[in-house]
Coordinates of C-alpha atoms in Angstrom, one line a residue:
Chain A
M26 CA 22.1 16.4 45.0
T27 CA 24.0 18.5 47.5
K28 CA 22.6 21.4 49.3
L29 CA 24.4 23.8 51.6
Q30 CA 23.4 22.8 55.1
P31 CA 22.3 25.6 57.4
F32 CA 24.2 25.9 60.8
I33 CA 21.2 25.0 62.9
A34 CA 18.1 23.4 61.5
F35 CA 14.7 22.1 62.7
E36 CA 13.1 19.6 60.3
K37 CA 9.4 19.1 61.1
V38 CA 10.2 19.2 64.8
Q39 CA 7.3 18.1 67.1
K40 CA 7.1 18.0 70.8
I41 CA 4.2 16.4 72.5
Y42 CA 3.7 16.4 76.3
G43 CA 1.5 14.0 78.2
E44 CA -0.6 11.2 76.9
G45 CA -4.3 10.5 76.1
A46 CA -6.7 13.2 76.9
G47 CA -4.0 15.4 78.5
R48 CA -1.9 15.4 75.4
V49 CA -0.5 18.8 74.5
K50 CA 1.2 19.5 71.2
A51 CA 3.8 22.1 72.2
L52 CA 5.5 22.1 68.8
A53 CA 3.5 20.9 65.7
G54 CA 6.1 20.3 63.1
V55 CA 8.3 23.3 63.0
D56 CA 10.9 24.0 60.2
L57 CA 13.5 26.5 61.1
A58 CA 17.0 27.3 59.8
I59 CA 19.5 29.5 61.6
E60 CA 22.7 30.8 59.9
R61 CA 26.0 31.0 61.6
G62 CA 26.6 34.5 63.2
E63 CA 22.9 35.3 63.1
F64 CA 21.1 37.1 65.8
L65 CA 17.6 35.7 66.1
A66 CA 14.8 36.8 68.3
I67 CA 11.9 34.5 69.1
M68 CA 8.6 36.0 70.2
G69 CA 5.2 34.7 71.0
P70 CA 2.6 34.6 73.8
S71 CA 3.1 32.1 76.6
G72 CA 2.1 28.6 75.6
S73 CA 3.0 29.3 72.0
G74 CA 5.9 26.8 72.0
K75 CA 8.8 29.3 72.1
S76 CA 10.2 27.9 75.4
T77 CA 9.9 24.4 74.1
A78 CA 11.7 25.3 71.0
M79 CA 14.4 27.0 73.1
N80 CA 14.8 23.9 75.3
I81 CA 15.3 21.8 72.2
L82 CA 17.7 24.3 70.6
G83 CA 19.6 24.3 73.8
C84 CA 19.8 20.5 73.9
L85 CA 18.0 20.4 77.2
D86 CA 15.2 18.5 75.7
K87 CA 14.6 16.1 72.8
P88 CA 12.0 16.4 70.1
T89 CA 9.2 13.8 70.0
A90 CA 9.4 13.6 66.2
G91 CA 11.4 15.4 63.5
R92 CA 15.1 16.1 63.3
Y93 CA 17.4 18.6 64.9
L94 CA 20.6 19.3 63.0
F95 CA 23.4 21.2 64.7
G96 CA 26.5 22.1 62.7
G97 CA 25.4 19.6 60.0
A98 CA 25.2 16.7 62.5
D99 CA 21.9 15.1 63.6
V100 CA 21.7 15.6 67.3
T101 CA 18.1 14.5 67.7
A102 CA 18.8 11.2 69.4
L103 CA 21.8 12.0 71.5
S104 CA 21.9 10.6 75.0
R105 CA 21.7 12.7 78.1
D106 CA 25.4 12.9 78.7
Q107 CA 26.1 13.5 74.9
R108 CA 23.8 16.4 75.1
A109 CA 25.5 17.7 78.2
L110 CA 28.8 17.5 76.3
L111 CA 27.3 19.4 73.4
R112 CA 26.1 22.1 75.8
R113 CA 29.4 22.3 77.5
N114 CA 31.4 22.7 74.3
F115 CA 29.2 24.6 72.0
L116 CA 26.4 26.4 73.8
G117 CA 26.1 29.2 76.3
F118 CA 23.0 30.0 78.4
V119 CA 21.6 33.2 79.8
F120 CA 18.4 33.1 81.8
Q121 CA 15.9 35.7 82.8
G122 CA 16.6 35.0 86.5
Y123 CA 20.4 35.2 86.0
N124 CA 20.8 31.8 87.7
L125 CA 24.1 32.6 89.3
L126 CA 25.2 30.4 92.2
A127 CA 24.4 32.3 95.4
R128 CA 27.2 33.0 97.9
T129 CA 29.7 32.4 95.2
T130 CA 31.9 35.1 93.7
A131 CA 31.5 36.5 90.2
V132 CA 34.8 34.9 89.1
E133 CA 33.9 31.5 90.6
N134 CA 30.5 31.6 88.8
I135 CA 32.2 32.4 85.5
E136 CA 34.7 29.6 86.1
L137 CA 32.1 27.0 86.6
P138 CA 31.7 25.7 83.0
L139 CA 35.5 25.5 82.8
V140 CA 35.6 23.4 86.0
Y141 CA 33.4 20.8 84.3
R142 CA 35.6 20.9 81.2
G143 CA 38.6 20.1 83.3
T144 CA 40.4 23.3 82.4
P145 CA 43.5 23.8 84.7
R146 CA 42.9 26.2 87.6
H147 CA 45.3 28.9 86.4
E148 CA 43.9 29.1 82.8
R149 CA 40.4 29.0 84.2
H150 CA 41.0 32.0 86.3
E151 CA 42.6 34.0 83.5
R152 CA 39.8 33.2 81.1
A153 CA 37.2 34.2 83.8
I154 CA 38.9 37.5 84.4
E155 CA 39.0 38.1 80.6
A156 CA 35.3 37.3 80.2
L157 CA 34.5 39.6 83.1
R158 CA 36.5 42.4 81.5
L159 CA 34.6 41.7 78.2
V160 CA 31.3 42.4 79.9
G161 CA 32.6 45.5 81.5
L162 CA 32.8 44.3 85.1
E163 CA 36.5 44.4 85.9
G164 CA 37.1 45.0 89.6
R165 CA 34.0 43.0 90.6
E166 CA 35.7 39.7 90.6
H167 CA 35.1 38.9 94.2
H168 CA 31.6 40.3 94.5
T169 CA 28.8 37.7 95.2
P170 CA 25.5 38.0 93.3
A171 CA 23.9 39.6 96.4
Q172 CA 26.4 42.4 96.1
L173 CA 25.7 43.1 92.5
S174 CA 22.7 44.9 90.8
G175 CA 20.4 43.0 88.4
G176 CA 22.1 44.4 85.3
Q177 CA 25.5 43.5 86.7
Q178 CA 24.4 40.0 87.6
Q179 CA 23.1 39.5 84.1
R180 CA 26.5 40.6 82.8
V181 CA 28.2 38.0 85.0
A182 CA 25.8 35.4 83.6
I183 CA 26.7 36.5 80.1
A184 CA 30.4 36.2 81.0
R185 CA 29.8 32.7 82.3
A186 CA 28.0 31.8 79.0
I187 CA 30.8 33.1 76.8
V188 CA 33.8 32.0 78.8
T189 CA 33.9 28.7 77.0
D190 CA 33.9 30.4 73.6
P191 CA 30.6 28.8 72.5
L192 CA 29.2 28.8 69.0
V193 CA 25.7 29.7 70.1
L194 CA 24.4 31.8 72.9
L195 CA 20.9 31.0 74.0
A196 CA 19.2 33.8 75.9
D197 CA 15.8 33.2 77.5
E198 CA 14.3 36.7 78.2
P199 CA 17.6 38.1 79.3
T200 CA 16.1 41.5 80.0
G201 CA 12.9 40.3 81.6
N202 CA 13.9 41.5 85.1
L203 CA 15.6 44.7 84.1
D204 CA 14.6 48.3 83.6
T205 CA 14.8 49.9 80.2
A206 CA 18.2 51.5 80.5
R207 CA 19.7 48.3 81.9
S208 CA 18.0 46.3 79.2
H209 CA 19.5 48.4 76.5
E210 CA 22.9 48.0 78.0
I211 CA 22.5 44.2 78.0
M212 CA 21.2 44.3 74.4
E213 CA 24.2 46.4 73.3
L214 CA 26.5 43.9 74.9
L215 CA 24.9 41.1 73.1
T216 CA 25.0 43.0 69.8
R217 CA 28.7 43.7 70.3
L218 CA 29.4 40.0 71.0
N219 CA 27.5 39.1 67.9
D220 CA 29.3 41.7 65.8
E221 CA 32.8 41.3 67.1
R222 CA 33.0 37.6 67.8
G223 CA 30.5 36.3 65.3
L224 CA 28.6 34.6 68.1
T225 CA 25.3 33.2 67.0
I226 CA 22.6 34.4 69.4
I227 CA 19.1 33.0 69.8
M228 CA 17.0 35.1 72.2
V229 CA 13.5 34.7 73.5
T230 CA 11.8 37.9 74.4
H231 CA 8.3 39.4 74.6
E232 CA 9.5 43.0 74.2
P233 CA 9.5 44.3 70.6
D234 CA 12.1 46.9 71.7
M235 CA 14.6 44.1 72.4
A236 CA 13.6 42.0 69.4
A237 CA 14.5 45.1 67.3
F238 CA 18.2 44.5 68.1
A239 CA 18.1 41.1 66.3
H240 CA 18.6 40.5 62.6
R241 CA 15.5 38.4 62.3
T242 CA 12.5 37.9 64.5
I243 CA 10.2 34.9 64.4
R244 CA 6.9 34.7 66.1
F245 CA 5.4 31.5 67.5
L246 CA 1.7 30.8 67.9
D247 CA 0.1 27.5 68.9
G248 CA 3.2 25.5 68.1
H249 CA 3.8 27.0 64.7
I250 CA 5.9 29.8 63.4
E251 CA 3.3 32.3 62.6
S252 CA 5.4 35.1 61.1
E253 CA 8.9 36.0 60.3
H254 CA 10.4 39.4 60.0
R255 CA 13.9 40.3 58.8
R256 CA 15.3 43.7 59.8
E257 CA 16.5 45.9 56.9
A258 CA 20.3 46.1 56.8
A259 CA 21.3 49.4 58.2
Chain B
M9 CA 37.3 17.8 89.6
L10 CA 37.5 15.7 92.7
W11 CA 39.4 18.5 94.5
E12 CA 36.7 21.0 93.4
A13 CA 34.0 18.6 94.7
F14 CA 35.9 18.3 97.9
K15 CA 36.2 22.1 98.4
L16 CA 32.5 22.5 97.5
A17 CA 31.6 19.8 100.1
L18 CA 33.6 21.5 102.8
L19 CA 31.9 24.8 101.9
S20 CA 28.5 23.2 102.1
V21 CA 29.3 21.6 105.5
R22 CA 30.5 25.0 106.8
R23 CA 27.4 26.8 105.6
N24 CA 25.2 24.4 107.6
V25 CA 27.4 23.8 110.7
L26 CA 24.6 23.0 113.2
R27 CA 22.7 20.9 110.8
S28 CA 25.8 19.0 109.8
I29 CA 26.8 18.3 113.4
L30 CA 23.3 17.1 114.4
T31 CA 23.3 14.8 111.3
L32 CA 26.6 13.4 112.3
L33 CA 25.6 12.5 115.9
G34 CA 24.8 8.9 115.0
I35 CA 28.1 8.3 113.4
V36 CA 30.0 10.2 116.1
I37 CA 28.4 8.1 118.8
G38 CA 28.8 4.8 116.9
V39 CA 32.5 5.4 116.1
G40 CA 33.2 6.9 119.5
A41 CA 31.7 3.9 121.2
V42 CA 33.8 1.5 119.1
I43 CA 37.0 3.4 119.6
A44 CA 36.4 3.9 123.3
M45 CA 35.7 0.2 124.1
V46 CA 38.4 -1.1 121.9
T47 CA 40.9 1.2 123.5
I48 CA 39.7 0.4 127.0
G49 CA 39.7 -3.3 126.2
N50 CA 43.2 -3.1 124.9
G51 CA 44.3 -1.3 128.1
T52 CA 42.6 -3.9 130.2
T53 CA 44.2 -6.8 128.4
Q54 CA 47.6 -5.0 128.6
R55 CA 47.1 -4.4 132.3
V56 CA 46.0 -8.0 133.0
T57 CA 48.9 -9.4 131.0
E58 CA 51.4 -7.2 132.8
D59 CA 50.0 -8.1 136.2
L60 CA 49.9 -11.8 135.5
S61 CA 53.5 -11.8 134.2
K62 CA 54.4 -10.3 137.6
L63 CA 53.5 -13.7 139.0
G64 CA 56.5 -15.2 137.3
S65 CA 57.9 -15.7 133.9
N66 CA 57.0 -18.6 131.8
L67 CA 55.0 -19.9 134.7
L68 CA 53.0 -23.1 134.7
I69 CA 50.4 -23.7 137.4
V70 CA 49.7 -27.3 138.3
Q71 CA 46.6 -28.0 140.3
P72 CA 44.6 -31.1 141.1
G73 CA 41.1 -31.6 139.5
R74 CA 40.2 -31.3 135.9
N75 CA 39.5 -27.7 135.7
T76 CA 39.6 -25.5 138.8
F77 CA 37.7 -22.7 137.1
G78 CA 34.7 -25.0 136.6
P79 CA 32.9 -27.6 138.7
G80 CA 35.4 -30.3 139.5
G81 CA 34.9 -34.0 140.3
A82 CA 34.9 -35.0 144.0
G83 CA 37.0 -37.1 146.2
Q84 CA 39.9 -39.3 145.1
E85 CA 40.0 -37.6 141.7
N86 CA 40.9 -34.3 143.2
R87 CA 43.4 -35.4 145.8
S88 CA 46.3 -33.0 146.3
F89 CA 49.9 -33.7 145.3
D90 CA 52.5 -34.9 147.8
D91 CA 56.2 -34.9 148.4
R92 CA 56.6 -37.9 146.2
T93 CA 55.0 -36.2 143.2
L94 CA 57.2 -33.1 143.7
A95 CA 60.4 -35.3 144.0
K96 CA 59.6 -37.1 140.8
L97 CA 58.9 -33.9 138.9
R98 CA 62.2 -32.5 140.1
A99 CA 64.0 -35.6 139.1
E100 CA 62.6 -36.0 135.6
L101 CA 61.6 -32.6 134.2
T102 CA 64.1 -30.9 131.9
G103 CA 64.0 -27.3 130.4
V104 CA 62.9 -26.0 133.8
R105 CA 64.2 -23.1 135.9
A106 CA 62.4 -23.8 139.1
I107 CA 59.8 -26.1 140.6
A108 CA 58.0 -25.0 143.8
P109 CA 55.2 -26.5 145.8
S110 CA 52.7 -24.2 147.3
A111 CA 50.0 -24.4 150.0
T112 CA 48.3 -21.3 151.3
R113 CA 45.9 -20.3 153.9
A114 CA 44.7 -17.1 155.6
A115 CA 46.3 -16.3 159.0
T116 CA 46.5 -13.4 161.4
L117 CA 49.9 -12.0 162.3
I118 CA 50.5 -10.5 165.7
Y119 CA 53.5 -8.4 166.7
G120 CA 53.4 -6.5 169.9
A121 CA 50.0 -4.8 170.1
L122 CA 49.5 -4.9 166.4
N123 CA 47.8 -7.6 164.3
F124 CA 47.4 -8.0 160.6
A125 CA 45.5 -10.4 158.3
T126 CA 47.5 -12.0 155.6
T127 CA 48.0 -15.1 153.5
V128 CA 50.6 -17.6 154.5
T129 CA 52.3 -19.8 151.9
G130 CA 54.2 -22.9 152.6
T131 CA 56.9 -23.7 150.0
D132 CA 60.6 -24.0 149.6
S133 CA 63.5 -21.9 148.2
E134 CA 62.7 -22.4 144.6
F135 CA 59.5 -20.6 145.1
F136 CA 61.3 -17.2 144.9
A137 CA 62.8 -18.1 141.5
A138 CA 59.5 -19.5 140.1
Q139 CA 57.5 -16.4 141.0
D140 CA 60.3 -13.9 140.3
W141 CA 60.5 -12.5 143.8
S142 CA 63.7 -10.7 144.9
F143 CA 64.8 -9.9 148.3
A144 CA 64.8 -6.3 149.8
Q145 CA 66.6 -7.6 152.9
G146 CA 67.7 -10.9 154.4
R147 CA 67.9 -14.3 152.7
P148 CA 65.8 -17.2 151.4
F149 CA 65.5 -20.5 153.4
T150 CA 68.4 -22.8 153.7
D151 CA 68.0 -26.5 152.8
G152 CA 68.4 -27.3 156.5
E153 CA 65.5 -25.0 157.4
V154 CA 63.3 -26.5 154.7
K155 CA 64.1 -30.1 155.7
S156 CA 63.7 -29.6 159.5
G157 CA 60.7 -27.4 159.3
S158 CA 62.2 -24.5 161.2
A159 CA 60.0 -21.7 162.5
V160 CA 61.4 -19.0 160.1
C161 CA 59.5 -16.9 157.6
I162 CA 59.9 -14.3 154.9
I163 CA 57.5 -11.4 154.8
G164 CA 56.2 -9.1 152.0
K165 CA 56.6 -5.3 152.0
S166 CA 53.0 -4.6 153.1
V167 CA 53.4 -6.9 156.1
E168 CA 56.6 -5.1 157.1
D169 CA 54.9 -1.7 156.7
A170 CA 51.9 -2.8 158.8
L171 CA 53.7 -4.4 161.7
F172 CA 57.2 -3.1 162.0
T173 CA 57.2 0.6 160.8
P174 CA 59.4 2.5 161.2
D175 CA 61.8 -0.4 161.9
S176 CA 62.9 -3.2 159.6
G177 CA 61.1 -6.5 160.1
L178 CA 64.3 -8.5 159.7
G179 CA 65.3 -10.5 162.8
K180 CA 62.0 -9.8 164.6
R181 CA 59.9 -12.6 166.0
M182 CA 56.1 -12.5 165.4
R183 CA 53.2 -14.8 165.7
V184 CA 51.7 -16.4 162.6
G185 CA 48.4 -17.9 163.7
T186 CA 49.3 -20.2 166.5
I187 CA 53.0 -20.4 166.0
S188 CA 55.8 -17.9 166.4
C189 CA 58.6 -17.5 163.9
D190 CA 61.6 -15.5 163.1
V191 CA 61.7 -13.1 160.1
I192 CA 64.7 -14.0 158.1
G193 CA 64.0 -11.9 154.9
V194 CA 61.8 -9.2 153.4
L195 CA 60.7 -9.4 149.8
A196 CA 61.0 -6.5 147.3
S197 CA 57.6 -5.0 146.5
K198 CA 55.6 -6.3 143.4
G199 CA 52.6 -4.1 143.8
Q200 CA 49.0 -4.9 142.9
G201 CA 48.1 -8.2 141.3
A202 CA 45.9 -9.1 138.4
F203 CA 42.8 -9.5 140.6
G204 CA 43.4 -6.2 142.4
N205 CA 45.0 -8.0 145.3
D206 CA 48.0 -6.8 147.2
Q207 CA 50.8 -9.2 146.3
D208 CA 53.0 -7.8 149.0
N209 CA 50.6 -8.8 151.7
T210 CA 52.2 -12.3 152.1
V211 CA 54.2 -14.4 154.5
V212 CA 56.3 -17.3 153.2
M213 CA 57.5 -20.2 155.4
P214 CA 59.0 -23.6 154.7
L215 CA 56.5 -26.2 153.5
R216 CA 57.2 -28.6 156.3
T217 CA 56.7 -25.9 158.9
Y218 CA 53.4 -24.9 157.3
Q219 CA 52.2 -28.5 156.9
R220 CA 53.0 -29.6 160.4
R221 CA 52.2 -26.6 162.5
L222 CA 49.5 -24.7 160.6
A223 CA 47.7 -27.0 158.2
G224 CA 48.1 -30.3 160.0
N225 CA 48.3 -32.3 156.8
T226 CA 50.9 -33.1 154.1
R227 CA 49.0 -31.9 151.1
I228 CA 50.5 -29.8 148.3
P229 CA 47.5 -28.2 146.5
T230 CA 49.6 -26.3 143.9
I231 CA 52.9 -26.8 142.1
Y232 CA 54.5 -23.9 140.3
I233 CA 56.8 -24.8 137.4
S234 CA 58.9 -22.1 135.7
A235 CA 60.0 -23.1 132.3
A236 CA 63.5 -22.0 131.2
T237 CA 62.2 -20.1 128.2
A238 CA 58.8 -19.4 126.6
E239 CA 59.7 -22.0 123.9
D240 CA 60.0 -24.7 126.5
I241 CA 56.5 -24.3 127.8
P242 CA 54.8 -26.8 125.5
A243 CA 57.4 -29.5 126.1
V244 CA 57.4 -28.9 129.8
T245 CA 53.6 -29.0 129.9
A246 CA 53.5 -32.3 128.0
S247 CA 56.2 -34.0 130.2
T248 CA 54.5 -32.7 133.4
E249 CA 51.2 -34.2 132.3
Q250 CA 52.9 -37.5 131.5
I251 CA 54.7 -37.7 134.8
L252 CA 51.6 -36.8 136.8
R253 CA 49.5 -39.4 135.0
E254 CA 52.1 -42.0 136.0
V255 CA 52.4 -40.8 139.6
R256 CA 48.6 -40.6 140.0
R257 CA 48.0 -43.8 138.1
V258 CA 45.6 -42.4 135.6
G259 CA 44.5 -45.2 133.2
P260 CA 45.3 -44.6 129.4
D261 CA 41.5 -44.1 128.6
K262 CA 40.9 -41.8 131.6
D263 CA 40.9 -38.0 131.7
D264 CA 43.6 -36.2 133.6
T265 CA 43.0 -35.7 137.3
F266 CA 44.9 -32.5 137.3
T267 CA 45.3 -29.3 135.3
V268 CA 48.4 -27.8 133.9
R269 CA 47.8 -24.2 132.9
D270 CA 50.1 -21.5 131.6
M271 CA 49.6 -17.8 131.8
S272 CA 48.3 -17.4 128.3
Q273 CA 45.3 -19.6 129.1
I274 CA 44.6 -17.7 132.3
I275 CA 44.9 -14.4 130.3
S276 CA 42.5 -15.7 127.7
T277 CA 40.0 -16.7 130.4
M278 CA 40.2 -13.4 132.0
T279 CA 39.8 -11.4 128.8
S280 CA 36.9 -13.6 127.5
T281 CA 34.5 -11.7 129.7
S282 CA 35.6 -8.5 128.2
T283 CA 35.2 -10.1 124.7
L284 CA 31.5 -10.7 125.5
L285 CA 31.1 -7.2 126.6
T286 CA 32.9 -5.9 123.5
G287 CA 30.5 -7.9 121.3
L288 CA 27.5 -6.4 123.0
L289 CA 28.8 -2.9 122.7
S290 CA 29.7 -3.6 119.0
A291 CA 26.0 -4.3 118.4
V292 CA 25.0 -1.0 120.0
A293 CA 27.6 0.8 117.9
G294 CA 26.4 -1.0 114.8
V295 CA 22.9 0.2 115.3
S296 CA 24.2 3.7 116.0
L297 CA 26.2 3.7 112.8
L298 CA 23.1 2.5 110.8
V299 CA 21.1 5.3 112.3
G300 CA 24.0 7.7 111.5
G301 CA 24.0 6.5 107.9
I302 CA 20.2 7.0 107.5
G303 CA 20.7 10.5 109.0
I304 CA 23.3 11.3 106.3
M305 CA 20.9 10.0 103.6
N306 CA 18.1 12.1 105.0
I307 CA 20.2 15.3 105.1
M308 CA 21.6 14.7 101.7
L309 CA 18.1 14.3 100.3
V310 CA 17.1 17.6 102.0
S311 CA 20.2 19.2 100.5
V312 CA 19.4 17.9 97.0
T313 CA 15.9 19.4 97.2
E314 CA 17.2 22.7 98.5
R315 CA 19.8 22.9 95.8
T316 CA 17.6 21.7 92.9
R317 CA 18.0 25.0 91.1
E318 CA 21.8 24.9 91.6
I319 CA 21.9 21.4 90.2
G320 CA 19.8 22.6 87.2
I321 CA 22.3 25.4 86.5
R322 CA 25.2 22.9 86.7
L323 CA 23.5 20.5 84.4
A324 CA 22.6 23.2 81.9
I325 CA 26.1 24.5 81.6
G326 CA 27.4 21.0 80.8
A327 CA 27.9 19.0 84.0
L328 CA 27.7 15.3 83.3
E329 CA 25.5 13.0 85.4
R330 CA 28.7 11.5 86.7
Q331 CA 30.1 14.8 87.8
V332 CA 27.0 15.8 89.7
L333 CA 26.9 12.3 91.3
T334 CA 30.5 12.7 92.3
Q335 CA 29.9 16.1 93.8
F336 CA 27.1 14.8 96.1
L337 CA 28.9 11.6 96.9
V338 CA 31.9 13.5 98.0
E339 CA 29.8 15.7 100.1
A340 CA 28.2 12.7 101.9
L341 CA 31.7 11.2 102.2
V342 CA 33.2 14.4 103.8
L343 CA 30.2 14.6 106.1
A344 CA 30.6 11.0 107.2
L345 CA 34.4 11.2 107.6
L346 CA 34.0 14.4 109.7
G347 CA 31.7 12.4 111.9
G348 CA 34.2 9.6 112.0
V349 CA 37.1 11.9 113.0
I350 CA 35.0 13.5 115.7
G351 CA 33.9 10.1 116.9
I352 CA 37.5 8.9 117.0
M353 CA 38.6 11.9 119.0
L354 CA 35.6 11.5 121.4
G355 CA 36.3 7.8 121.8
L356 CA 40.0 8.3 122.6
A357 CA 39.1 11.1 125.0
L358 CA 36.6 8.8 126.7
A359 CA 39.1 5.9 126.9
G360 CA 41.7 8.3 128.2
A361 CA 39.3 9.5 131.0
A362 CA 38.2 5.9 131.8
G363 CA 41.9 4.8 131.8
Y364 CA 42.7 7.6 134.2
F365 CA 39.9 6.6 136.7
L366 CA 40.3 2.8 136.3
A367 CA 44.1 3.0 136.4
I368 CA 44.5 1.1 133.2
P369 CA 47.0 2.0 130.5
F370 CA 45.9 4.1 127.5
A371 CA 46.4 1.7 124.6
P372 CA 44.9 3.1 121.3
S373 CA 45.0 0.7 118.4
L374 CA 46.0 2.4 115.1
S375 CA 44.4 -0.3 113.1
I376 CA 41.0 0.2 114.7
I377 CA 41.3 3.9 114.3
V378 CA 42.1 3.5 110.6
L379 CA 39.3 0.9 110.3
A380 CA 36.8 3.2 112.0
F381 CA 37.8 6.1 109.7
L382 CA 37.4 4.0 106.5
F383 CA 34.2 2.5 107.8
S384 CA 32.6 5.9 108.4
G385 CA 33.7 6.8 104.9
A386 CA 32.0 3.7 103.5
I387 CA 28.8 4.6 105.4
G388 CA 28.9 8.1 103.7
L389 CA 29.4 6.5 100.3
G390 CA 26.8 3.8 100.9
F391 CA 24.0 6.1 102.2
G392 CA 25.0 9.1 100.1
F393 CA 24.6 7.2 96.9
F394 CA 20.8 7.3 96.6
P395 CA 20.5 11.1 97.2
A396 CA 23.5 11.7 94.8
R397 CA 21.9 9.6 92.1
R398 CA 18.7 11.5 92.5
A399 CA 20.6 14.8 92.1
A400 CA 22.4 13.5 89.0
R401 CA 19.2 12.3 87.3
L402 CA 17.3 15.6 87.7
D403 CA 15.8 17.0 84.6
P404 CA 17.7 20.3 84.0
I405 CA 14.5 22.0 82.7
E406 CA 12.5 21.1 85.7
A407 CA 15.4 21.8 88.0
L408 CA 15.8 25.3 86.6
R409 CA 12.2 26.1 87.1
H410 CA 12.4 25.0 90.7
E411 CA 12.0 27.8 93.3

């Protein structure tokens, strides 16, 4: 009995924090399948489990029970360093607060994941410049985060996330700190990366406007997936 | 990766210059103290060795009594040597360049209206060879003068300067204590001695003259023996001891009633006090280094807390535990080595200044400098490990939420 494995899958994933009376069930047995090249939006009120799901998807955390399959492999029980290697080689992260290193230039920020991969300096620099060009910030190589606007900082963060050519981009409220115009620019950039490079994107947001850019939106509530909505093909 | 960590560490030190320097004070003071005292100690030893070697090359000093530096036995045991002892040593010792008797006492010199306090030595012609004296003017004693006990003397440079300036002392007649004698030679200057004494403030006369007319006895309190080469010293020491035991009739189960010392023993005696001092200062330096290490641990813990978010970012984008550990270890290492280098420079500067004021040579020891450098590095690694491990083990999710 062979079944085509989805690219990313949760099988009855549970995450429980604390013990005894203080026990909190953040995820109560979630099943989820994500296809390669999909653009998925995750919504839900705070405490619904969407951040927990995101942490597990991003291999920053482990499920308490259930299985997490990534590219057909069971990555549920990987060690800390194995998960770090997985993040380094296959995942890219974009955060709400940009999380760039302060007092460090745009190019150096983008090079950072390549430093940990041991990429030679010259190649590292070329790839960082290329990633910066891809997010439309050529000429800002040597600006520090303090010298860039919020939208520009988020573009640098996206460049840092894609410089390693990851399979999946995990974006945690990427437009949370931006105004509407900037937010749309960022969403257009993500859409373009999704279209042109086939990058799988998983994005947490609480703005329906932003979720509308995704192929599919799932909504968490109390540790469950409460609803699922697929956008009609244009 | 190591190079990246190194660059990052330098950057981090530069961003917190004042904090880094304050943190490093302990290590700077510890390393500085070690370097300063070792350098000064080396200089002192070098100076003492140089000064003592001015006394004469391969010189053995033979004196009655078991140990003239400690409390000696009384009476018969400590009796001085005499002519017979000297004659026997001269007849039987081999591998020897010169053997000279010596008796000294303080005396006042008078010439015209001037007088001058000095030390008078009674000896014979071999004295000048044994103690490496050369003549600026005049000549040593003749055998006839030595045998007959003539009233002749040879003066040091300081004596000539004090009494006869601007003339030469040669050929003048002066009073030495109660006798008057003719100056037949002037010694070339040797400068300051090992004990800070003026070696040129001396008057030398034939032993017989000294014994009869100044001392009023026939004792020889000291015999100088100059071995032909440094290799001869042990053999000469051994035969001297044997001859003296015979002459002084020391029974086979009795201790020697005399002491034969060579310069190396005297040097080690003189430097042993500075060894004690060095030990004491080492303890102080050790405490300072320990405090310095704790300072580094403290500042690294502060740094890890401050940079929790940065660590979270690094972990999230795929830094391994080991890589974060390395980064913070290298930072602690760079900090400590910086302290070490500043301490080494400070110590050398201190030693240089001390050397200038105490008139001792500047003798830095490369091995101690390298050792101090490596040791400060080890302190950085040792005390930096705990903070670095704390950084490496942070939970990336928690760290990213940290404000």
